[in-house]
């Protein structure tokens, strides 16, 4: 499959079969250096820009560094 550039990779679509399937797929993406996944409601119509039919699923690291007084 042809990719648009050396810096951009087109992700393949994966149909979610269950919550466990989604969790395994997500973990595989993370283990291979990915940032996260986009979940899409298959019944939602496409809308350009931000859409309620898409959900970004990623890990956000939380740092709780407190400066001692």
GROMACS .gro file of N, CA, C and O in nm:
model
  276
    1UNK      N    1   0.084  -0.118   0.000
    1UNK     CA    2   0.000   0.000   0.000
    1UNK      C    3   0.089   0.124   0.000
    1UNK      O    4   0.181   0.135   0.078
    2UNK      N    5   0.057   0.217  -0.084
    2UNK     CA    6   0.137   0.339  -0.099
    2UNK      C    7   0.103   0.438   0.012
    2UNK      O    8  -0.014   0.465   0.039
    3UNK      N    9   0.206   0.494   0.075
    3UNK     CA   10   0.189   0.595   0.179
    3UNK      C   11   0.216   0.732   0.118
    3UNK      O   12   0.298   0.746   0.027
    4UNK      N   13   0.149   0.838   0.167
    4UNK     CA   14   0.163   0.970   0.108
    4UNK      C   15   0.301   1.032   0.125
    4UNK      O   16   0.341   1.115   0.045
    5UNK      N   17   0.375   0.995   0.229
    5UNK     CA   18   0.509   1.048   0.247
    5UNK      C   19   0.584   0.961   0.347
    5UNK      O   20   0.526   0.872   0.409
    6UNK      N   21   0.711   0.991   0.365
    6UNK     CA   22   0.791   0.916   0.461
    6UNK      C   23   0.752   0.951   0.604
    6UNK      O   24   0.785   0.879   0.698
    7UNK      N   25   0.681   1.063   0.624
    7UNK     CA   26   0.648   1.110   0.758
    7UNK      C   27   0.502   1.088   0.798
    7UNK      O   28   0.464   1.112   0.911
    8UNK      N   29   0.423   1.044   0.703
    8UNK     CA   30   0.280   1.022   0.729
    8UNK      C   31   0.245   0.878   0.695
    8UNK      O   32   0.285   0.827   0.591
    9UNK      N   33   0.172   0.813   0.784
    9UNK     CA   34   0.128   0.676   0.760
    9UNK      C   35  -0.024   0.671   0.771
    9UNK      O   36  -0.081   0.722   0.867
   10UNK      N   37  -0.089   0.614   0.673
   10UNK     CA   38  -0.234   0.599   0.675
   10UNK      C   39  -0.268   0.478   0.761
   10UNK      O   40  -0.221   0.367   0.736
   11UNK      N   41  -0.348   0.502   0.863
   11UNK     CA   42  -0.386   0.394   0.954
   11UNK      C   43  -0.498   0.312   0.892
   11UNK      O   44  -0.587   0.364   0.827
   12UNK      N   45  -0.491   0.182   0.914
   12UNK     CA   46  -0.598   0.096   0.865
   12UNK      C   47  -0.715   0.100   0.962
   12UNK      O   48  -0.700   0.128   1.080
   13UNK      N   49  -0.832   0.074   0.911
   13UNK     CA   50  -0.952   0.070   0.994
   13UNK      C   51  -0.962  -0.068   1.061
   13UNK      O   52  -0.934  -0.170   1.000
   14UNK      N   53  -1.001  -0.068   1.186
   14UNK     CA   54  -1.020  -0.192   1.262
   14UNK      C   55  -1.160  -0.186   1.322
   14UNK      O   56  -1.194  -0.092   1.393
   15UNK      N   57  -1.243  -0.283   1.291
   15UNK     CA   58  -1.379  -0.287   1.345
   15UNK      C   59  -1.372  -0.347   1.486
   15UNK      O   60  -1.321  -0.457   1.505
   16UNK      N   61  -1.422  -0.273   1.582
   16UNK     CA   62  -1.420  -0.316   1.721
   16UNK      C   63  -1.522  -0.428   1.742
   16UNK      O   64  -1.641  -0.410   1.716
   17UNK      N   65  -1.475  -0.541   1.792
   17UNK     CA   66  -1.561  -0.658   1.814
   17UNK      C   67  -1.613  -0.664   1.958
   17UNK      O   68  -1.717  -0.723   1.982
   18UNK      N   69  -1.538  -0.606   2.052
   18UNK     CA   70  -1.575  -0.608   2.193
   18UNK      C   71  -1.486  -0.511   2.268
   18UNK      O   72  -1.388  -0.459   2.213
   19UNK      N   73  -1.516  -0.487   2.395
   19UNK     CA   74  -1.432  -0.399   2.477
   19UNK      C   75  -1.291  -0.459   2.491
   19UNK      O   76  -1.192  -0.387   2.482
   20UNK      N   77  -1.282  -0.590   2.510
   20UNK     CA   78  -1.151  -0.655   2.522
   20UNK      C   79  -1.072  -0.639   2.392
   20UNK      O   80  -0.951  -0.615   2.395
   21UNK      N   81  -1.138  -0.654   2.278
   21UNK     CA   82  -1.073  -0.636   2.149
   21UNK      C   83  -1.018  -0.494   2.136
   21UNK      O   84  -0.904  -0.473   2.095
   22UNK      N   85  -1.098  -0.394   2.174
   22UNK     CA   86  -1.054  -0.255   2.168
   22UNK      C   87  -0.936  -0.230   2.261
   22UNK      O   88  -0.838  -0.166   2.224
   23UNK      N   89  -0.941  -0.283   2.382
   23UNK     CA   90  -0.831  -0.265   2.478
   23UNK      C   91  -0.702  -0.329   2.428
   23UNK      O   92  -0.595  -0.270   2.440
   24UNK      N   93  -0.711  -0.449   2.369
   24UNK     CA   94  -0.593  -0.515   2.313
   24UNK      C   95  -0.538  -0.438   2.195
   24UNK      O   96  -0.416  -0.422   2.181
   25UNK      N   97  -0.625  -0.390   2.108
   25UNK     CA   98  -0.583  -0.311   1.992
   25UNK      C   99  -0.513  -0.183   2.038
   25UNK      O  100  -0.406  -0.147   1.990
   26UNK      N  101  -0.573  -0.114   2.134
   26UNK     CA  102  -0.515   0.009   2.188
   26UNK      C  103  -0.378  -0.019   2.250
   26UNK      O  104  -0.282   0.055   2.224
   27UNK      N  105  -0.367  -0.124   2.329
   27UNK     CA  106  -0.239  -0.156   2.393
   27UNK      C  107  -0.132  -0.187   2.290
   27UNK      O  108  -0.017  -0.147   2.305
   28UNK      N  109  -0.170  -0.256   2.182
   28UNK     CA  110  -0.076  -0.287   2.075
   28UNK      C  111  -0.026  -0.158   2.009
   28UNK      O  112   0.094  -0.144   1.981
   29UNK      N  113  -0.115  -0.063   1.986
   29UNK     CA  114  -0.076   0.066   1.929
   29UNK      C  115   0.023   0.136   2.023
   29UNK      O  116   0.127   0.187   1.980
   30UNK      N  117  -0.008   0.139   2.152
   30UNK     CA  118   0.078   0.205   2.250
   30UNK      C  119   0.214   0.135   2.259
   30UNK      O  120   0.318   0.201   2.265
   31UNK      N  121   0.215   0.002   2.260
   31UNK     CA  122   0.339  -0.074   2.269
   31UNK      C  123   0.431  -0.051   2.149
   31UNK      O  124   0.552  -0.067   2.159
   32UNK      N  125   0.371  -0.014   2.036
   32UNK     CA  126   0.450   0.011   1.915
   32UNK      C  127   0.476   0.160   1.891
   32UNK      O  128   0.506   0.201   1.780
   33UNK      N  129   0.465   0.239   1.997
   33UNK     CA  130   0.500   0.380   1.989
   33UNK      C  131   0.389   0.473   1.944
   33UNK      O  132   0.415   0.591   1.920
   34UNK      N  133   0.267   0.422   1.932
   34UNK     CA  134   0.156   0.506   1.891
   34UNK      C  135   0.109   0.598   2.001
   34UNK      O  136   0.141   0.578   2.119
   35UNK      N  137   0.033   0.699   1.963
   35UNK     CA  138  -0.019   0.798   2.057
   35UNK      C  139  -0.155   0.758   2.113
   35UNK      O  140  -0.190   0.795   2.223
   36UNK      N  141  -0.232   0.687   2.035
   36UNK     CA  142  -0.366   0.650   2.077
   36UNK      C  143  -0.448   0.607   1.956
   36UNK      O  144  -0.393   0.579   1.850
   37UNK      N  145  -0.578   0.600   1.974
   37UNK     CA  146  -0.668   0.559   1.866
   37UNK      C  147  -0.786   0.654   1.860
   37UNK      O  148  -0.816   0.726   1.955
   38UNK      N  149  -0.854   0.655   1.746
   38UNK     CA  150  -0.976   0.731   1.728
   38UNK      C  151  -1.090   0.630   1.716
   38UNK      O  152  -1.085   0.540   1.632
   39UNK      N  153  -1.189   0.644   1.802
   39UNK     CA  154  -1.308   0.559   1.797
   39UNK      C  155  -1.416   0.634   1.720
   39UNK      O  156  -1.437   0.753   1.744
   40UNK      N  157  -1.481   0.566   1.629
   40UNK     CA  158  -1.582   0.630   1.545
   40UNK      C  159  -1.715   0.559   1.561
   40UNK      O  160  -1.722   0.437   1.557
   41UNK      N  161  -1.821   0.636   1.577
   41UNK     CA  162  -1.956   0.582   1.581
   41UNK      C  163  -1.994   0.547   1.438
   41UNK      O  164  -2.003   0.636   1.353
   42UNK      N  165  -2.015   0.419   1.406
   42UNK     CA  166  -2.044   0.381   1.268
   42UNK      C  167  -2.177   0.437   1.215
   42UNK      O  168  -2.198   0.443   1.096
   43UNK      N  169  -2.263   0.482   1.306
   43UNK     CA  170  -2.393   0.537   1.263
   43UNK      C  171  -2.388   0.688   1.242
   43UNK      O  172  -2.483   0.747   1.192
   44UNK      N  173  -2.278   0.751   1.284
   44UNK     CA  174  -2.266   0.896   1.273
   44UNK      C  175  -2.226   0.936   1.131
   44UNK      O  176  -2.137   0.874   1.071
   45UNK      N  177  -2.291   1.038   1.079
   45UNK     CA  178  -2.255   1.091   0.948
   45UNK      C  179  -2.123   1.167   0.958
   45UNK      O  180  -2.092   1.225   1.063
   46UNK      N  181  -2.047   1.165   0.849
   46UNK     CA  182  -1.920   1.238   0.848
   46UNK      C  183  -1.946   1.387   0.854
   46UNK      O  184  -2.034   1.439   0.786
   47UNK      N  185  -1.868   1.456   0.938
   47UNK     CA  186  -1.872   1.602   0.946
   47UNK      C  187  -1.728   1.650   0.946
   47UNK      O  188  -1.645   1.595   1.020
   48UNK      N  189  -1.694   1.750   0.868
   48UNK     CA  190  -1.557   1.802   0.874
   48UNK      C  191  -1.533   1.870   1.009
   48UNK      O  192  -1.626   1.919   1.072
   49UNK      N  193  -1.409   1.870   1.053
   49UNK     CA  194  -1.375   1.932   1.181
   49UNK      C  195  -1.408   1.839   1.297
   49UNK      O  196  -1.417   1.718   1.281
   50UNK      N  197  -1.427   1.897   1.412
   50UNK     CA  198  -1.462   1.818   1.532
   50UNK      C  199  -1.603   1.763   1.517
   50UNK      O  200  -1.691   1.829   1.466
   51UNK      N  201  -1.622   1.640   1.562
   51UNK     CA  202  -1.751   1.576   1.544
   51UNK      C  203  -1.785   1.493   1.668
   51UNK      O  204  -1.697   1.427   1.723
   52UNK      N  205  -1.910   1.493   1.710
   52UNK     CA  206  -1.950   1.409   1.824
   52UNK      C  207  -1.944   1.260   1.790
   52UNK      O  208  -1.951   1.176   1.878
   53UNK      N  209  -1.927   1.225   1.662
   53UNK     CA  210  -1.920   1.085   1.622
   53UNK      C  211  -1.781   1.024   1.634
   53UNK      O  212  -1.762   0.907   1.606
   54UNK      N  213  -1.682   1.105   1.677
   54UNK     CA  214  -1.544   1.058   1.692
   54UNK      C  215  -1.497   1.082   1.834
   54UNK      O  216  -1.529   1.185   1.894
   55UNK      N  217  -1.422   0.988   1.888
   55UNK     CA  218  -1.368   1.000   2.023
   55UNK      C  219  -1.221   0.962   2.020
   55UNK      O  220  -1.185   0.853   1.975
   56UNK      N  221  -1.135   1.053   2.065
   56UNK     CA  222  -0.991   1.025   2.073
   56UNK      C  223  -0.965   0.951   2.204
   56UNK      O  224  -1.007   0.995   2.311
   57UNK      N  225  -0.896   0.838   2.197
   57UNK     CA  226  -0.865   0.757   2.315
   57UNK      C  227  -0.713   0.748   2.325
   57UNK      O  228  -0.648   0.691   2.238
   58UNK      N  229  -0.657   0.813   2.427
   58UNK     CA  230  -0.512   0.812   2.444
   58UNK      C  231  -0.478   0.824   2.591
   58UNK      O  232  -0.563   0.858   2.673
   59UNK      N  233  -0.353   0.797   2.624
   59UNK     CA  234  -0.305   0.807   2.761
   59UNK      C  235  -0.247   0.947   2.778
   59UNK      O  236  -0.168   0.993   2.696
   60UNK      N  237  -0.287   1.013   2.885
   60UNK     CA  238  -0.232   1.144   2.917
   60UNK      C  239  -0.155   1.131   3.048
   60UNK      O  240  -0.216   1.105   3.154
   61UNK      N  241  -0.022   1.145   3.042
   61UNK     CA  242   0.055   1.133   3.166
   61UNK      C  243   0.022   1.250   3.260
   61UNK      O  244   0.006   1.363   3.217
   62UNK      N  245   0.011   1.219   3.387
   62UNK     CA  246  -0.017   1.321   3.489
   62UNK      C  247   0.104   1.331   3.580
   62UNK      O  248   0.147   1.233   3.640
   63UNK      N  249   0.158   1.451   3.589
   63UNK     CA  250   0.272   1.475   3.677
   63UNK      C  251   0.224   1.559   3.793
   63UNK      O  252   0.160   1.662   3.775
   64UNK      N  253   0.253   1.515   3.912
   64UNK     CA  254   0.213   1.592   4.030
   64UNK      C  255   0.338   1.632   4.106
   64UNK      O  256   0.369   1.579   4.213
   65UNK      N  257   0.415   1.721   4.047
   65UNK     CA  258   0.536   1.771   4.109
   65UNK      C  259   0.501   1.894   4.190
   65UNK      O  260   0.451   1.993   4.136
   66UNK      N  261   0.521   1.885   4.319
   66UNK     CA  262   0.493   1.999   4.405
   66UNK      C  263   0.623   2.059   4.454
   66UNK      O  264   0.712   1.987   4.498
   67UNK      N  265   0.630   2.189   4.448
   67UNK     CA  266   0.747   2.258   4.501
   67UNK      C  267   0.729   2.276   4.650
   67UNK      O  268   0.629   2.331   4.695
   68UNK      N  269   0.824   2.223   4.726
   68UNK     CA  270   0.816   2.237   4.871
   68UNK      C  271   0.853   2.379   4.911
   68UNK      O  272   0.946   2.437   4.858
   69UNK      N  273   0.780   2.434   5.008
   69UNK     CA  274   0.807   2.571   5.055
   69UNK      C  275   0.918   2.572   5.157
   69UNK      O  276   0.937   2.488   5.235
   0.00000   0.00000   0.00000
